[in-house]
Amino acid sequence: MSSSDDEAKLPQDVAVEILKRLPARSLLRFRCVCRSWRSTIDDPRFAALHLSHSALHASNWHLLWLHWGGLRNLCSLFSNESLAMPSQSEIGMPFANPRNIHGPVGSCNGLICVKEISARRYGQTMYLWNLFARKHKVVPRSGLDSRFFLVGFPCGVLGIPREVLGFGFDARSNDYKIVKILYLLDNNHRCIGGMKPWVETYSLGIDSWRRLECEVPAICDDEQAVFLNGNMHWSALEFDVPWAESKYVSIVSFDVAGEVFDEMPLPEEIVRMDNGRLSVYLAVLNDLLAVFVNLMKALGHPGPDSVCSIWVMREYGVHESWTKMYSFEARGLVTNFNGFTRNGELLMEIGGLEQVSWNPITGQYANLPLPPQSDLVTVIESIVSP
């Protein structure tokens, strides 16, 4: 019996219902079965259907470990339930240059945005990568890279550049976007000469950057942005007086579809803390915007190295809905926070040397098989093409 006869026995809608339930590695193989299956699997509408089905199952959510440097160009894939279990696989980054440093910009619908930082530190190369579909693309250099990092600052201006990045999905136009904010700061951490930050967005749909004329309400921290509810989020810093320590006061958001910035205040309890000893990280916990607060002890004072707390915004955008979930004393100095697993465990770096998870129900720590100087990214299995 010919393959065309076999295809005739399996209606297209039935084939789609079967295929959308399969893992990405199987779909890559089944593209070779026949032309109609290849056409179906390569259709962006099927990729969206497969993604919607994939998101319903916990087994399709993973944590990807990326090391900042190293010669092997490998990252490790773990279950999002627990990193205490062995790695599911080691994956090579096909675009990585072993002489450079790599770090995540963000992850959305199975696409991971990775920055590659050379010795120049700024104006880095970026990539969009779907490790499940085994595809990646180089993001073209932005106009800001050309204007500032390749030919120097304009008009002889000297300053401290702060580059802030974010990655997210525009559901309105079905497009993936990167936003880049560039500040030129003086030694007092103020924008030089009152200059506004430069903002550009990259659209995967048209594969190009575009300058945005918009107001950025505050100086964003350069930690990895959190994407939730169609918005990117960064903690915002304020410098009250020259040479003062930075102060966390709010969260800056960027509406990916509307391409506008907004600002929402942090809980007053956090704003009142001693910011000279404070670190604030944003994350997503049970589909809610969450804040991890790390208050470090003063030098020479007794007590725990870090007292931590978790806050969530119960109703997105409503300041009054901020709720403190719990507080705890860490077993050492917390030097980084990498988010949560799907079962609510916290992922932290202690003392710059060890990666641990902490279970808020049992209060137990677990050492993780991860080296220091690494980042963890939540990623969902998909065949969305970069």
CSV table of C-alpha atoms in Angstrom, one decimal:
chain,number,residue,atom,x,y,z
A,1,MET,CA,0.0,0.0,0.0
A,2,SER,CA,1.4,3.4,-0.9
A,3,SER,CA,2.1,6.2,1.6
A,4,SER,CA,-0.6,8.2,-0.1
A,5,ASP,CA,-3.2,5.5,0.7
A,6,ASP,CA,-2.0,5.5,4.3
A,7,GLU,CA,-2.4,9.2,4.5
A,8,ALA,CA,-5.9,9.0,3.1
A,9,LYS,CA,-6.9,6.6,6.0
A,10,LEU,CA,-5.8,9.2,8.6
A,11,PRO,CA,-7.8,12.4,8.4
A,12,GLN,CA,-5.8,15.6,8.9
A,13,ASP,CA,-7.6,16.7,12.0
A,14,VAL,CA,-6.9,13.3,13.6
A,15,ALA,CA,-3.3,13.5,12.6
A,16,VAL,CA,-3.0,16.9,14.2
A,17,GLU,CA,-4.6,15.7,17.4
A,18,ILE,CA,-2.1,12.8,17.6
A,19,LEU,CA,1.0,14.9,16.7
A,20,LYS,CA,0.3,17.8,19.1
A,21,ARG,CA,0.7,15.3,22.0
A,22,LEU,CA,4.2,14.1,21.0
A,23,PRO,CA,7.5,15.4,22.4
A,24,ALA,CA,9.6,17.6,20.2
A,25,ARG,CA,12.2,15.0,19.5
A,26,SER,CA,9.5,12.7,18.0
A,27,LEU,CA,8.1,15.5,15.9
A,28,LEU,CA,11.6,16.1,14.4
A,29,ARG,CA,11.7,12.5,13.4
A,30,PHE,CA,8.2,12.3,12.1
A,31,ARG,CA,8.8,15.3,9.7
A,32,CYS,CA,10.4,12.6,7.5
A,33,VAL,CA,7.4,10.3,7.4
A,34,CYS,CA,5.6,12.2,4.6
A,35,ARG,CA,5.2,15.6,3.0
A,36,SER,CA,1.8,16.3,4.7
A,37,TRP,CA,3.2,15.6,8.1
A,38,ARG,CA,6.3,17.8,7.4
A,39,SER,CA,4.0,20.6,6.2
A,40,THR,CA,1.8,20.2,9.4
A,41,ILE,CA,4.7,20.2,11.8
A,42,ASP,CA,6.5,23.1,10.2
A,43,ASP,CA,3.3,25.2,10.3
A,44,PRO,CA,3.6,28.0,12.9
A,45,ARG,CA,-0.1,27.4,13.8
A,46,PHE,CA,0.7,23.8,14.7
A,47,ALA,CA,3.7,25.0,16.8
A,48,ALA,CA,1.3,27.2,18.7
A,49,LEU,CA,-1.2,24.4,19.2
A,50,HIS,CA,1.6,22.0,20.3
A,51,LEU,CA,2.9,24.7,22.8
A,52,SER,CA,-0.6,25.1,24.3
A,53,HIS,CA,-0.9,21.4,24.9
A,54,SER,CA,2.7,21.1,26.2
A,55,ALA,CA,2.1,23.8,28.8
A,56,LEU,CA,-0.6,21.7,30.5
A,57,HIS,CA,1.9,19.0,31.6
A,58,ALA,CA,4.5,19.5,34.3
A,59,SER,CA,6.8,17.0,32.6
A,60,ASN,CA,7.3,19.5,29.7
A,61,TRP,CA,8.7,22.2,32.0
A,62,HIS,CA,12.4,22.2,32.6
A,63,LEU,CA,15.2,24.1,34.2
A,64,LEU,CA,18.2,24.9,32.0
A,65,TRP,CA,21.5,25.5,33.7
A,66,LEU,CA,23.9,27.9,31.8
A,67,HIS,CA,27.4,28.3,33.0
A,68,TRP,CA,28.8,31.8,32.7
A,69,GLY,CA,32.0,30.6,31.1
A,70,GLY,CA,34.0,27.5,30.3
A,71,LEU,CA,35.5,25.6,27.4
A,72,ARG,CA,32.9,22.8,27.0
A,73,ASN,CA,30.0,25.0,25.8
A,74,LEU,CA,27.5,22.7,27.5
A,75,CYS,CA,24.4,23.4,29.5
A,76,SER,CA,22.3,20.9,31.6
A,77,LEU,CA,18.6,20.3,31.5
A,78,PHE,CA,16.8,19.3,34.7
A,79,SER,CA,13.2,18.5,35.7
A,80,ASN,CA,11.4,21.6,36.9
A,81,GLU,CA,10.2,19.6,39.8
A,82,SER,CA,13.5,19.2,41.5
A,83,LEU,CA,17.2,19.9,40.7
A,84,ALA,CA,18.3,17.3,43.3
A,85,MET,CA,17.6,14.7,40.7
A,86,PRO,CA,20.3,13.9,38.0
A,87,SER,CA,20.4,16.0,34.9
A,88,GLN,CA,18.1,14.8,32.1
A,89,SER,CA,20.7,15.6,29.5
A,90,GLU,CA,23.7,17.7,28.6
A,91,ILE,CA,23.2,20.0,25.6
A,92,GLY,CA,25.8,21.8,23.6
A,93,MET,CA,25.2,25.4,22.7
A,94,PRO,CA,25.8,25.4,19.0
A,95,PHE,CA,26.6,29.1,18.7
A,96,ALA,CA,28.8,29.5,21.8
A,97,ASN,CA,32.3,30.8,21.6
A,98,PRO,CA,34.4,29.3,24.4
A,99,ARG,CA,36.4,32.5,24.8
A,100,ASN,CA,33.3,34.5,25.7
A,101,ILE,CA,30.9,34.5,28.6
A,102,HIS,CA,27.2,33.5,28.0
A,103,GLY,CA,24.1,34.4,30.0
A,104,PRO,CA,20.4,34.3,29.7
A,105,VAL,CA,18.3,37.3,28.7
A,106,GLY,CA,15.1,35.4,29.2
A,107,SER,CA,12.9,32.5,28.1
A,108,CYS,CA,9.5,32.5,26.5
A,109,ASN,CA,7.4,29.7,24.9
A,110,GLY,CA,10.5,27.5,24.5
A,111,LEU,CA,12.7,30.2,22.9
A,112,ILE,CA,15.7,31.2,25.0
A,113,CYS,CA,17.4,34.5,24.4
A,114,VAL,CA,21.1,34.2,25.2
A,115,LYS,CA,23.7,37.0,25.3
A,116,GLU,CA,27.3,36.4,24.5
A,117,ILE,CA,29.6,38.9,26.2
A,118,SER,CA,33.1,39.5,24.8
A,119,ALA,CA,36.0,41.2,26.5
A,120,ARG,CA,34.4,44.5,25.6
A,121,ARG,CA,31.6,43.6,28.0
A,122,TYR,CA,29.0,45.7,26.2
A,123,GLY,CA,27.4,45.6,22.8
A,124,GLN,CA,27.2,41.8,23.1
A,125,THR,CA,25.9,39.4,20.5
A,126,MET,CA,22.6,37.8,21.2
A,127,TYR,CA,21.0,34.6,20.0
A,128,LEU,CA,17.5,33.1,19.9
A,129,TRP,CA,17.6,29.4,20.6
A,130,ASN,CA,15.1,26.5,20.8
A,131,LEU,CA,17.1,23.6,22.1
A,132,PHE,CA,14.2,21.2,21.5
A,133,ALA,CA,13.7,22.1,17.9
A,134,ARG,CA,17.5,22.3,17.5
A,135,LYS,CA,17.3,25.7,15.9
A,136,HIS,CA,19.0,29.0,16.6
A,137,LYS,CA,19.5,32.4,14.9
A,138,VAL,CA,21.8,35.3,15.5
A,139,VAL,CA,20.1,38.5,16.4
A,140,PRO,CA,21.5,41.4,14.3
A,141,ARG,CA,23.4,44.1,16.1
A,142,SER,CA,21.3,47.0,17.2
A,143,GLY,CA,21.8,50.7,16.3
A,144,LEU,CA,22.9,51.3,19.9
A,145,ASP,CA,25.8,48.9,19.5
A,146,SER,CA,26.9,50.6,16.4
A,147,ARG,CA,26.5,54.1,17.8
A,148,PHE,CA,28.1,53.6,21.2
A,149,PHE,CA,30.2,50.5,21.4
A,150,LEU,CA,31.7,50.3,18.0
A,151,VAL,CA,32.5,54.0,17.3
A,152,GLY,CA,32.5,55.4,20.8
A,153,PHE,CA,30.1,57.7,22.7
A,154,PRO,CA,28.7,60.8,21.0
A,155,CYS,CA,30.3,64.2,21.3
A,156,GLY,CA,33.1,63.0,23.5
A,157,VAL,CA,30.7,62.1,26.3
A,158,LEU,CA,32.3,59.9,29.0
A,159,GLY,CA,30.2,57.9,31.3
A,160,ILE,CA,29.4,54.5,32.8
A,161,PRO,CA,27.2,52.5,30.5
A,162,ARG,CA,24.4,50.4,32.0
A,163,GLU,CA,22.7,48.1,29.5
A,164,VAL,CA,19.4,46.5,30.5
A,165,LEU,CA,17.8,43.7,28.4
A,166,GLY,CA,14.5,41.9,28.4
A,167,PHE,CA,12.8,39.2,26.2
A,168,GLY,CA,9.1,38.5,25.8
A,169,PHE,CA,6.1,37.7,23.6
A,170,ASP,CA,3.7,40.1,22.0
A,171,ALA,CA,0.4,38.2,21.8
A,172,ARG,CA,-1.3,41.0,19.9
A,173,SER,CA,1.0,40.7,16.9
A,174,ASN,CA,2.2,37.1,17.5
A,175,ASP,CA,5.8,38.3,17.7
A,176,TYR,CA,8.8,37.9,20.0
A,177,LYS,CA,10.7,41.0,21.1
A,178,ILE,CA,13.9,42.0,22.8
A,179,VAL,CA,14.0,45.4,24.5
A,180,LYS,CA,17.3,47.1,25.2
A,181,ILE,CA,17.7,50.1,27.5
A,182,LEU,CA,21.0,52.0,27.6
A,183,TYR,CA,21.9,54.5,30.4
A,184,LEU,CA,25.0,56.7,30.4
A,185,LEU,CA,25.6,57.4,34.1
A,186,ASP,CA,28.1,59.6,35.9
A,187,ASN,CA,30.0,58.7,39.0
A,188,ASN,CA,26.9,59.5,41.1
A,189,HIS,CA,24.8,57.1,39.1
A,190,ARG,CA,22.8,59.8,37.5
A,191,CYS,CA,22.2,60.1,33.7
A,192,ILE,CA,24.8,62.4,32.3
A,193,GLY,CA,23.6,65.9,31.5
A,194,GLY,CA,20.1,64.8,32.2
A,195,MET,CA,20.1,62.7,29.0
A,196,LYS,CA,17.3,60.3,28.7
A,197,PRO,CA,18.0,56.5,28.3
A,198,TRP,CA,18.1,55.2,24.8
A,199,VAL,CA,15.6,52.4,24.1
A,200,GLU,CA,15.4,50.0,21.2
A,201,THR,CA,13.2,47.0,20.5
A,202,TYR,CA,14.0,44.0,18.3
A,203,SER,CA,11.2,42.2,16.5
A,204,LEU,CA,11.7,38.6,15.4
A,205,GLY,CA,8.9,39.0,12.9
A,206,ILE,CA,10.8,41.6,10.8
A,207,ASP,CA,14.3,40.6,12.1
A,208,SER,CA,15.3,44.2,12.9
A,209,TRP,CA,15.7,46.8,15.6
A,210,ARG,CA,13.7,50.0,16.0
A,211,ARG,CA,14.3,53.1,18.2
A,212,LEU,CA,11.6,53.9,20.7
A,213,GLU,CA,10.9,57.5,21.8
A,214,CYS,CA,9.5,56.8,25.3
A,215,GLU,CA,10.0,57.6,29.0
A,216,VAL,CA,11.7,55.1,31.2
A,217,PRO,CA,10.4,55.9,34.8
A,218,ALA,CA,13.5,54.8,36.7
A,219,ILE,CA,17.0,53.2,36.5
A,220,CYS,CA,16.4,49.5,36.1
A,221,ASP,CA,18.6,46.9,37.7
A,222,ASP,CA,20.5,44.9,35.2
A,223,GLU,CA,19.3,41.5,36.5
A,224,GLN,CA,17.4,39.2,34.2
A,225,ALA,CA,14.0,40.6,33.4
A,226,VAL,CA,10.9,38.7,34.4
A,227,PHE,CA,8.2,38.2,31.8
A,228,LEU,CA,4.6,37.9,33.0
A,229,ASN,CA,1.1,39.0,31.8
A,230,GLY,CA,2.6,40.4,28.6
A,231,ASN,CA,5.0,42.6,30.5
A,232,MET,CA,8.8,42.5,31.2
A,233,HIS,CA,9.7,43.5,34.8
A,234,TRP,CA,12.9,44.8,36.5
A,235,SER,CA,13.5,46.1,40.0
A,236,ALA,CA,14.2,49.8,39.9
A,237,LEU,CA,17.0,51.7,41.7
A,238,GLU,CA,17.0,55.2,43.1
A,239,PHE,CA,19.9,57.3,44.2
A,240,ASP,CA,18.8,60.0,46.7
A,241,VAL,CA,22.1,61.9,47.1
A,242,PRO,CA,25.5,61.7,45.4
A,243,TRP,CA,27.6,58.7,46.4
A,244,ALA,CA,24.7,57.2,48.2
A,245,GLU,CA,23.9,53.5,48.1
A,246,SER,CA,21.2,52.5,45.6
A,247,LYS,CA,17.7,52.2,47.0
A,248,TYR,CA,15.0,49.8,45.8
A,249,VAL,CA,11.8,51.6,45.5
A,250,SER,CA,9.7,50.1,42.7
A,251,ILE,CA,9.3,47.8,39.8
A,252,VAL,CA,9.6,49.0,36.2
A,253,SER,CA,7.4,47.2,33.6
A,254,PHE,CA,7.4,47.2,29.9
A,255,ASP,CA,4.2,46.4,28.0
A,256,VAL,CA,5.6,44.3,25.0
A,257,ALA,CA,2.5,44.9,22.8
A,258,GLY,CA,2.0,48.6,23.6
A,259,GLU,CA,5.7,49.3,23.9
A,260,VAL,CA,5.3,51.6,26.9
A,261,PHE,CA,6.9,51.6,30.3
A,262,ASP,CA,5.2,51.8,33.6
A,263,GLU,CA,6.1,51.7,37.3
A,264,MET,CA,4.6,50.0,40.3
A,265,PRO,CA,5.8,50.5,43.9
A,266,LEU,CA,7.4,47.8,46.0
A,267,PRO,CA,5.8,47.0,49.4
A,268,GLU,CA,6.5,49.8,51.9
A,269,GLU,CA,8.2,47.3,54.3
A,270,ILE,CA,10.9,46.6,51.6
A,271,VAL,CA,11.3,50.3,50.7
A,272,ARG,CA,12.0,51.1,54.4
A,273,MET,CA,14.8,48.4,54.7
A,274,ASP,CA,18.5,49.3,55.0
A,275,ASN,CA,19.2,49.3,51.2
A,276,GLY,CA,23.0,49.3,51.8
A,277,ARG,CA,22.5,45.6,52.9
A,278,LEU,CA,19.6,44.7,50.6
A,279,SER,CA,19.3,42.7,47.4
A,280,VAL,CA,16.0,42.4,45.6
A,281,TYR,CA,15.2,39.8,42.9
A,282,LEU,CA,12.0,39.4,40.8
A,283,ALA,CA,10.5,36.0,39.9
A,284,VAL,CA,7.3,34.2,39.1
A,285,LEU,CA,5.7,32.0,41.7
A,286,ASN,CA,2.5,30.1,40.8
A,287,ASP,CA,1.8,32.6,37.9
A,288,LEU,CA,2.1,35.5,40.3
A,289,LEU,CA,4.7,38.3,40.3
A,290,ALA,CA,7.1,37.5,43.2
A,291,VAL,CA,9.9,39.4,45.0
A,292,PHE,CA,12.8,37.7,46.8
A,293,VAL,CA,14.3,40.0,49.5
A,294,ASN,CA,17.8,39.3,50.9
A,295,LEU,CA,18.7,41.5,53.9
A,296,MET,CA,22.4,40.9,54.7
A,297,LYS,CA,23.7,41.5,58.2
A,298,ALA,CA,25.9,44.5,58.9
A,299,LEU,CA,29.6,44.0,59.0
A,300,GLY,CA,30.8,42.9,62.5
A,301,HIS,CA,27.3,42.4,63.8
A,302,PRO,CA,26.0,39.1,65.3
A,303,GLY,CA,23.2,37.2,63.7
A,304,PRO,CA,22.4,35.3,60.5
A,305,ASP,CA,24.3,36.3,57.3
A,306,SER,CA,21.0,36.7,55.4
A,307,VAL,CA,17.4,37.1,56.4
A,308,CYS,CA,15.2,36.4,53.4
A,309,SER,CA,11.5,37.0,52.6
A,310,ILE,CA,9.1,36.2,49.8
A,311,TRP,CA,6.4,38.6,48.6
A,312,VAL,CA,3.8,38.0,45.9
A,313,MET,CA,1.4,40.4,44.2
A,314,ARG,CA,-2.0,38.5,44.5
A,315,GLU,CA,-3.7,40.7,42.0
A,316,TYR,CA,-1.5,41.9,39.2
A,317,GLY,CA,-1.0,45.7,39.2
A,318,VAL,CA,-2.8,46.2,42.5
A,319,HIS,CA,-0.4,47.6,45.1
A,320,GLU,CA,-2.6,46.7,48.0
A,321,SER,CA,-2.4,43.0,47.0
A,322,TRP,CA,1.3,42.6,48.0
A,323,THR,CA,1.5,39.8,50.5
A,324,LYS,CA,4.4,38.5,52.5
A,325,MET,CA,4.4,34.7,52.1
A,326,TYR,CA,7.2,33.9,54.6
A,327,SER,CA,10.6,34.9,56.0
A,328,PHE,CA,13.5,32.7,56.9
A,329,GLU,CA,17.2,32.8,58.0
A,330,ALA,CA,19.4,31.4,55.3
A,331,ARG,CA,22.2,29.0,56.3
A,332,GLY,CA,24.8,31.4,54.9
A,333,LEU,CA,25.2,34.5,52.9
A,334,VAL,CA,22.9,34.5,49.9
A,335,THR,CA,24.9,35.7,46.9
A,336,ASN,CA,22.3,35.0,44.1
A,337,PHE,CA,18.7,33.9,43.7
A,338,ASN,CA,17.7,31.8,40.7
A,339,GLY,CA,13.9,31.6,41.1
A,340,PHE,CA,11.5,28.8,42.1
A,341,THR,CA,10.8,25.2,41.0
A,342,ARG,CA,7.3,24.3,40.0
A,343,ASN,CA,6.7,22.8,43.5
A,344,GLY,CA,7.7,26.1,45.1
A,345,GLU,CA,11.3,25.4,46.3
A,346,LEU,CA,13.7,28.4,46.2
A,347,LEU,CA,16.9,28.1,44.3
A,348,MET,CA,19.8,30.1,45.8
A,349,GLU,CA,23.6,30.5,45.7
A,350,ILE,CA,25.2,30.5,49.1
A,351,GLY,CA,28.5,32.2,49.8
A,352,GLY,CA,29.3,32.4,46.1
A,353,LEU,CA,30.3,28.7,46.3
A,354,GLU,CA,27.3,26.4,46.4
A,355,GLN,CA,23.9,26.1,44.7
A,356,VAL,CA,21.1,25.0,47.0
A,357,SER,CA,17.3,24.6,47.1
A,358,TRP,CA,15.2,25.4,50.1
A,359,ASN,CA,11.8,23.8,50.8
A,360,PRO,CA,9.5,26.4,52.5
A,361,ILE,CA,7.2,23.6,53.9
A,362,THR,CA,9.9,21.4,55.5
A,363,GLY,CA,12.6,24.1,56.0
A,364,GLN,CA,15.1,21.7,54.5
A,365,TYR,CA,18.1,22.6,52.3
A,366,ALA,CA,19.4,20.4,49.5
A,367,ASN,CA,22.7,20.8,47.8
A,368,LEU,CA,22.4,20.9,44.0
A,369,PRO,CA,24.8,19.4,41.5
A,370,LEU,CA,25.6,22.7,40.0
A,371,PRO,CA,28.8,24.8,40.0
A,372,PRO,CA,28.8,28.4,41.1
A,373,GLN,CA,28.7,31.2,38.5
A,374,SER,CA,25.7,29.9,36.7
A,375,ASP,CA,22.2,30.9,35.8
A,376,LEU,CA,19.0,28.8,35.8
A,377,VAL,CA,16.3,29.4,33.2
A,378,THR,CA,12.8,28.0,33.2
A,379,VAL,CA,12.0,26.6,29.7
A,380,ILE,CA,9.0,24.8,28.2
A,381,GLU,CA,9.3,22.1,25.5
A,382,SER,CA,8.1,23.5,22.2
A,383,ILE,CA,8.9,23.6,18.5
A,384,VAL,CA,8.5,27.3,18.2
A,385,SER,CA,11.0,28.4,15.6
A,386,PRO,CA,13.4,31.3,16.1
